[in-house]
Amino acid sequence: MLGKNKNSKVSNDIKIKINYKVQLLVIAVLTIALILLGWAYIFQESNKYRNSIIETFSANQEIIVDQVAKTVKIGLASASGSGYTSEQAEQTVVSDIIKKAEASGSKYWFFYSSDRVIFEKSDEETRNLNGDSLLELIKYWRLQGATDMEAFEEMLLQGNNGSAVFTKNSETGVEVVSLKYFTAGGKSYFIGISTLQSYVMSSARVNEHILYLWTFSALVSLDILVFSLLLGLSIYRNEKTSEKLN
């Protein structure tokens, strides 16, 4: 009988030890899972927030482009009515309207016909591209390190309106580009504005808001980790106390 009692006691001790280790393992797995899920959610929401800012900015930028396009269309019609050739009318609206539209170091305008570049960013940049077709312009951008410009290329070739986010030049970075297609005097034109994405993010204080979100998430993760460690330590101490009593 004494041997049976000893064997039973050893068996119970083994079960208790297994249960205690299983408990610690479950706590560790749940802690890691909660923290990973929390950070995955934070990254997902951060990307959604960035995208929503870009979408809102693009929509507002398209409204501005539409307004300037109407003014340019009227200017082309007025210049043509005054006896100007189409090329002279185009240069007139460039100097009188497009160059005077709101722009900055982070924002610039461009103006194309369906067959050539009329104005791009500045006089210097226009001289480099003057007379180039739209296909030649696309090739020029690709040589400058352009990326993700398929959507904008499609808008140019198909005469669509809208916005696209891509890089024209590897040195300048990602741009938010809005485009308006219209016809005047039987000729097709594109007018648009491009803004650096970094400017959009900084003006909306996106990185600052995301930093607050990440800081809050880090504090929550730390709380979960500390709580799990305290719970595991409590289980470990109870097990050691039980072993001493036995």
Short mmCIF file of C-alpha atoms in Angstrom, two decimals:
data_model
loop_
_atom_site.label_atom_id
_atom_site.label_comp_id
_atom_site.label_asym_id
_atom_site.label_seq_id
_atom_site.Cartn_x
_atom_site.Cartn_y
_atom_site.Cartn_z
CA MET A 1 0.00 0.00 0.00
CA LEU A 2 2.85 2.34 0.87
CA GLY A 3 4.38 1.77 -2.58
CA LYS A 4 1.09 2.53 -4.27
CA ASN A 5 0.72 5.79 -2.32
CA LYS A 6 4.22 6.88 -3.31
CA ASN A 7 3.57 6.12 -6.96
CA SER A 8 0.29 8.04 -6.80
CA LYS A 9 2.02 11.01 -5.21
CA VAL A 10 4.77 11.04 -7.88
CA SER A 11 2.13 10.85 -10.59
CA ASN A 12 0.23 13.80 -9.09
CA ASP A 13 3.46 15.83 -8.83
CA ILE A 14 4.20 15.22 -12.51
CA LYS A 15 0.68 16.29 -13.50
CA ILE A 16 0.97 19.48 -11.43
CA LYS A 17 4.32 20.32 -13.04
CA ILE A 18 2.93 19.69 -16.51
CA ASN A 19 -0.13 21.83 -15.79
CA TYR A 20 2.04 24.65 -14.48
CA LYS A 21 4.29 24.61 -17.55
CA VAL A 22 1.27 24.43 -19.86
CA GLN A 23 -0.22 27.45 -18.13
CA LEU A 24 2.97 29.46 -18.61
CA LEU A 25 3.16 28.39 -22.26
CA VAL A 26 -0.46 29.40 -22.89
CA ILE A 27 0.12 32.79 -21.25
CA ALA A 28 3.24 33.37 -23.38
CA VAL A 29 1.46 32.38 -26.61
CA LEU A 30 -1.59 34.55 -25.84
CA THR A 31 0.62 37.51 -24.94
CA ILE A 32 2.61 37.29 -28.17
CA ALA A 33 -0.58 36.80 -30.21
CA LEU A 34 -2.30 39.83 -28.64
CA ILE A 35 0.71 42.08 -29.18
CA LEU A 36 1.19 40.96 -32.80
CA LEU A 37 -2.51 41.36 -33.58
CA GLY A 38 -2.50 44.79 -31.98
CA TRP A 39 0.47 45.99 -34.02
CA ALA A 40 -0.92 44.47 -37.23
CA TYR A 41 -4.11 46.45 -36.64
CA ILE A 42 -2.12 49.63 -35.95
CA PHE A 43 -0.11 49.28 -39.17
CA GLN A 44 -3.29 48.59 -41.15
CA GLU A 45 -5.05 51.63 -39.70
CA SER A 46 -1.95 53.79 -40.29
CA ASN A 47 -1.95 52.84 -43.98
CA LYS A 48 -5.70 53.50 -44.21
CA TYR A 49 -5.19 56.90 -42.61
CA ARG A 50 -2.41 57.81 -45.06
CA ASN A 51 -4.53 56.66 -48.01
CA SER A 52 -7.56 58.62 -46.80
CA ILE A 53 -5.44 61.78 -46.54
CA ILE A 54 -4.14 61.27 -50.08
CA GLU A 55 -7.67 60.62 -51.42
CA THR A 56 -9.05 63.73 -49.73
CA PHE A 57 -6.17 65.87 -50.97
CA SER A 58 -6.51 64.46 -54.50
CA ALA A 59 -10.23 65.26 -54.57
CA ASN A 60 -9.56 68.88 -53.53
CA GLN A 61 -6.69 69.15 -56.00
CA GLU A 62 -8.93 67.91 -58.82
CA ILE A 63 -11.42 70.70 -58.04
CA ILE A 64 -8.64 73.30 -58.36
CA VAL A 65 -7.46 71.76 -61.65
CA ASP A 66 -11.02 71.77 -63.00
CA GLN A 67 -11.40 75.47 -62.21
CA VAL A 68 -8.10 76.40 -63.87
CA ALA A 69 -8.97 74.20 -66.87
CA LYS A 70 -12.17 76.21 -67.41
CA THR A 71 -10.16 79.45 -67.30
CA VAL A 72 -7.58 78.04 -69.74
CA LYS A 73 -10.33 76.90 -72.10
CA ILE A 74 -11.83 80.38 -72.12
CA GLY A 75 -8.37 81.89 -72.63
CA LEU A 76 -7.67 79.64 -75.63
CA ALA A 77 -10.99 80.53 -77.21
CA SER A 78 -10.41 84.24 -76.60
CA ALA A 79 -6.89 84.17 -78.07
CA SER A 80 -8.05 82.19 -81.10
CA GLY A 81 -10.86 84.71 -81.61
CA SER A 82 -8.26 87.48 -81.62
CA GLY A 83 -6.54 85.89 -84.61
CA TYR A 84 -3.80 83.99 -82.77
CA THR A 85 -2.60 80.65 -84.05
CA SER A 86 -3.13 77.64 -81.80
CA GLU A 87 0.56 77.74 -80.74
CA GLN A 88 0.34 81.45 -79.94
CA ALA A 89 -2.90 80.92 -78.01
CA GLU A 90 -1.26 78.14 -75.99
CA GLN A 91 1.70 80.31 -75.07
CA THR A 92 -0.65 83.13 -74.11
CA VAL A 93 -2.57 80.99 -71.61
CA VAL A 94 0.72 79.62 -70.26
CA SER A 95 2.06 83.10 -69.48
CA ASP A 96 -1.25 84.71 -68.44
CA ILE A 97 -2.95 81.86 -66.56
CA ILE A 98 -0.84 78.78 -65.80
CA LYS A 99 2.31 80.56 -64.63
CA LYS A 100 0.20 82.80 -62.41
CA ALA A 101 -1.71 79.92 -60.82
CA GLU A 102 -0.79 79.02 -57.25
CA ALA A 103 2.45 77.03 -57.11
CA SER A 104 5.44 76.52 -54.83
CA GLY A 105 8.57 74.45 -54.44
CA SER A 106 6.38 71.47 -53.60
CA LYS A 107 3.62 72.14 -56.15
CA TYR A 108 3.77 72.87 -59.86
CA TRP A 109 1.54 72.98 -62.97
CA PHE A 110 1.85 71.30 -66.35
CA PHE A 111 0.03 71.75 -69.67
CA TYR A 112 0.06 69.35 -72.64
CA SER A 113 -1.74 69.02 -75.92
CA SER A 114 -2.60 65.55 -77.18
CA ASP A 115 0.56 65.50 -79.28
CA ARG A 116 3.21 67.51 -77.40
CA VAL A 117 4.41 69.08 -74.16
CA ILE A 118 3.50 72.78 -73.92
CA PHE A 119 4.56 73.56 -70.35
CA GLU A 120 6.06 71.46 -67.56
CA LYS A 121 6.87 72.80 -64.10
CA SER A 122 9.15 75.70 -65.10
CA ASP A 123 10.68 77.42 -68.12
CA GLU A 124 13.88 75.44 -67.70
CA GLU A 125 12.10 72.09 -67.50
CA THR A 126 9.89 73.09 -70.44
CA ARG A 127 12.93 73.82 -72.60
CA ASN A 128 14.18 70.28 -71.93
CA LEU A 129 10.84 68.78 -73.03
CA ASN A 130 9.46 71.33 -75.48
CA GLY A 131 7.91 69.65 -78.49
CA ASP A 132 8.20 66.12 -77.10
CA SER A 133 5.22 63.86 -77.63
CA LEU A 134 3.46 62.30 -74.66
CA LEU A 135 5.13 58.96 -75.34
CA GLU A 136 8.53 60.67 -75.43
CA LEU A 137 7.64 62.40 -72.16
CA ILE A 138 6.84 59.06 -70.53
CA LYS A 139 10.14 57.64 -71.77
CA TYR A 140 11.96 60.69 -70.40
CA TRP A 141 10.42 60.13 -66.97
CA ARG A 142 11.36 56.46 -67.01
CA LEU A 143 14.97 57.45 -67.72
CA GLN A 144 14.77 59.77 -64.70
CA GLY A 145 13.78 56.84 -62.48
CA ALA A 146 9.97 57.05 -62.65
CA THR A 147 8.03 54.32 -60.84
CA ASP A 148 4.36 53.29 -60.48
CA MET A 149 3.26 55.62 -63.28
CA GLU A 150 1.07 53.11 -65.15
CA ALA A 151 -2.20 54.72 -63.96
CA PHE A 152 -1.09 58.20 -65.04
CA GLU A 153 0.20 56.89 -68.35
CA GLU A 154 -3.20 55.32 -68.99
CA MET A 155 -4.95 58.62 -68.22
CA LEU A 156 -2.73 60.45 -70.71
CA LEU A 157 -3.14 57.92 -73.51
CA GLN A 158 -6.90 57.46 -73.03
CA GLY A 159 -7.84 61.04 -72.19
CA ASN A 160 -9.15 60.36 -68.66
CA ASN A 161 -9.48 62.65 -65.66
CA GLY A 162 -8.36 61.82 -62.16
CA SER A 163 -5.38 61.57 -59.86
CA ALA A 164 -2.42 59.23 -59.52
CA VAL A 165 0.40 58.79 -57.02
CA PHE A 166 3.77 57.98 -58.56
CA THR A 167 7.38 59.08 -58.90
CA LYS A 168 8.48 61.09 -61.93
CA ASN A 169 12.03 61.53 -60.76
CA SER A 170 13.95 59.39 -58.29
CA GLU A 171 15.48 62.53 -56.75
CA THR A 172 12.24 64.43 -56.06
CA GLY A 173 10.22 61.56 -54.57
CA VAL A 174 6.58 60.53 -54.75
CA GLU A 175 4.07 63.03 -56.19
CA VAL A 176 0.29 63.34 -56.08
CA VAL A 177 -0.70 64.28 -59.63
CA SER A 178 -4.18 65.42 -60.71
CA LEU A 179 -5.11 65.68 -64.39
CA LYS A 180 -7.95 67.27 -66.39
CA TYR A 181 -8.67 66.46 -70.03
CA PHE A 182 -10.59 68.96 -72.18
CA THR A 183 -10.97 70.10 -75.78
CA ALA A 184 -10.74 73.62 -77.18
CA GLY A 185 -10.85 74.72 -80.81
CA GLY A 186 -11.07 71.13 -81.97
CA LYS A 187 -7.85 70.23 -80.16
CA SER A 188 -7.34 68.04 -77.09
CA TYR A 189 -5.46 69.27 -74.03
CA PHE A 190 -4.34 68.11 -70.58
CA ILE A 191 -3.78 70.40 -67.65
CA GLY A 192 -2.71 69.28 -64.22
CA ILE A 193 -0.97 69.97 -60.98
CA SER A 194 1.57 67.89 -59.08
CA THR A 195 2.29 68.07 -55.34
CA LEU A 196 4.99 66.24 -53.44
CA GLN A 197 3.48 63.57 -51.20
CA SER A 198 5.89 64.54 -48.42
CA TYR A 199 4.36 68.03 -48.45
CA VAL A 200 0.85 66.57 -48.23
CA MET A 201 1.85 64.38 -45.29
CA SER A 202 3.61 67.19 -43.41
CA SER A 203 0.85 69.77 -43.97
CA ALA A 204 -1.75 67.31 -42.64
CA ARG A 205 0.60 66.32 -39.77
CA VAL A 206 0.06 62.69 -40.70
CA ASN A 207 3.36 61.42 -39.30
CA GLU A 208 2.72 63.22 -36.02
CA HIS A 209 -0.72 61.61 -35.62
CA ILE A 210 0.65 58.19 -36.52
CA LEU A 211 3.46 58.64 -33.98
CA TYR A 212 0.85 59.28 -31.28
CA LEU A 213 -0.98 56.14 -32.36
CA TRP A 214 2.21 54.05 -32.26
CA THR A 215 3.15 55.46 -28.84
CA PHE A 216 -0.26 54.52 -27.45
CA SER A 217 0.05 51.05 -28.98
CA ALA A 218 3.53 50.62 -27.47
CA LEU A 219 2.21 51.53 -24.02
CA VAL A 220 -0.69 49.07 -24.34
CA SER A 221 1.73 46.35 -25.50
CA LEU A 222 3.97 47.08 -22.53
CA ASP A 223 0.99 46.83 -20.16
CA ILE A 224 -0.01 43.47 -21.63
CA LEU A 225 3.58 42.22 -21.36
CA VAL A 226 3.94 43.34 -17.73
CA PHE A 227 0.58 41.83 -16.77
CA SER A 228 1.54 38.53 -18.43
CA LEU A 229 4.92 38.47 -16.67
CA LEU A 230 3.30 39.15 -13.30
CA LEU A 231 0.71 36.45 -13.92
CA GLY A 232 3.40 33.96 -14.97
CA LEU A 233 5.53 34.89 -11.97
CA SER A 234 2.56 34.38 -9.66
CA ILE A 235 1.90 30.91 -11.10
CA TYR A 236 5.62 30.05 -10.79
CA ARG A 237 5.77 31.17 -7.14
CA ASN A 238 2.62 29.25 -6.26
CA GLU A 239 4.12 26.13 -7.82
CA LYS A 240 7.37 26.52 -5.86
CA THR A 241 5.42 27.08 -2.63
CA SER A 242 3.37 23.98 -3.32
CA GLU A 243 6.54 21.96 -3.91
CA LYS A 244 8.00 23.10 -0.57
CA LEU A 245 4.79 22.20 1.27
CA ASN A 246 4.80 18.77 -0.35
#
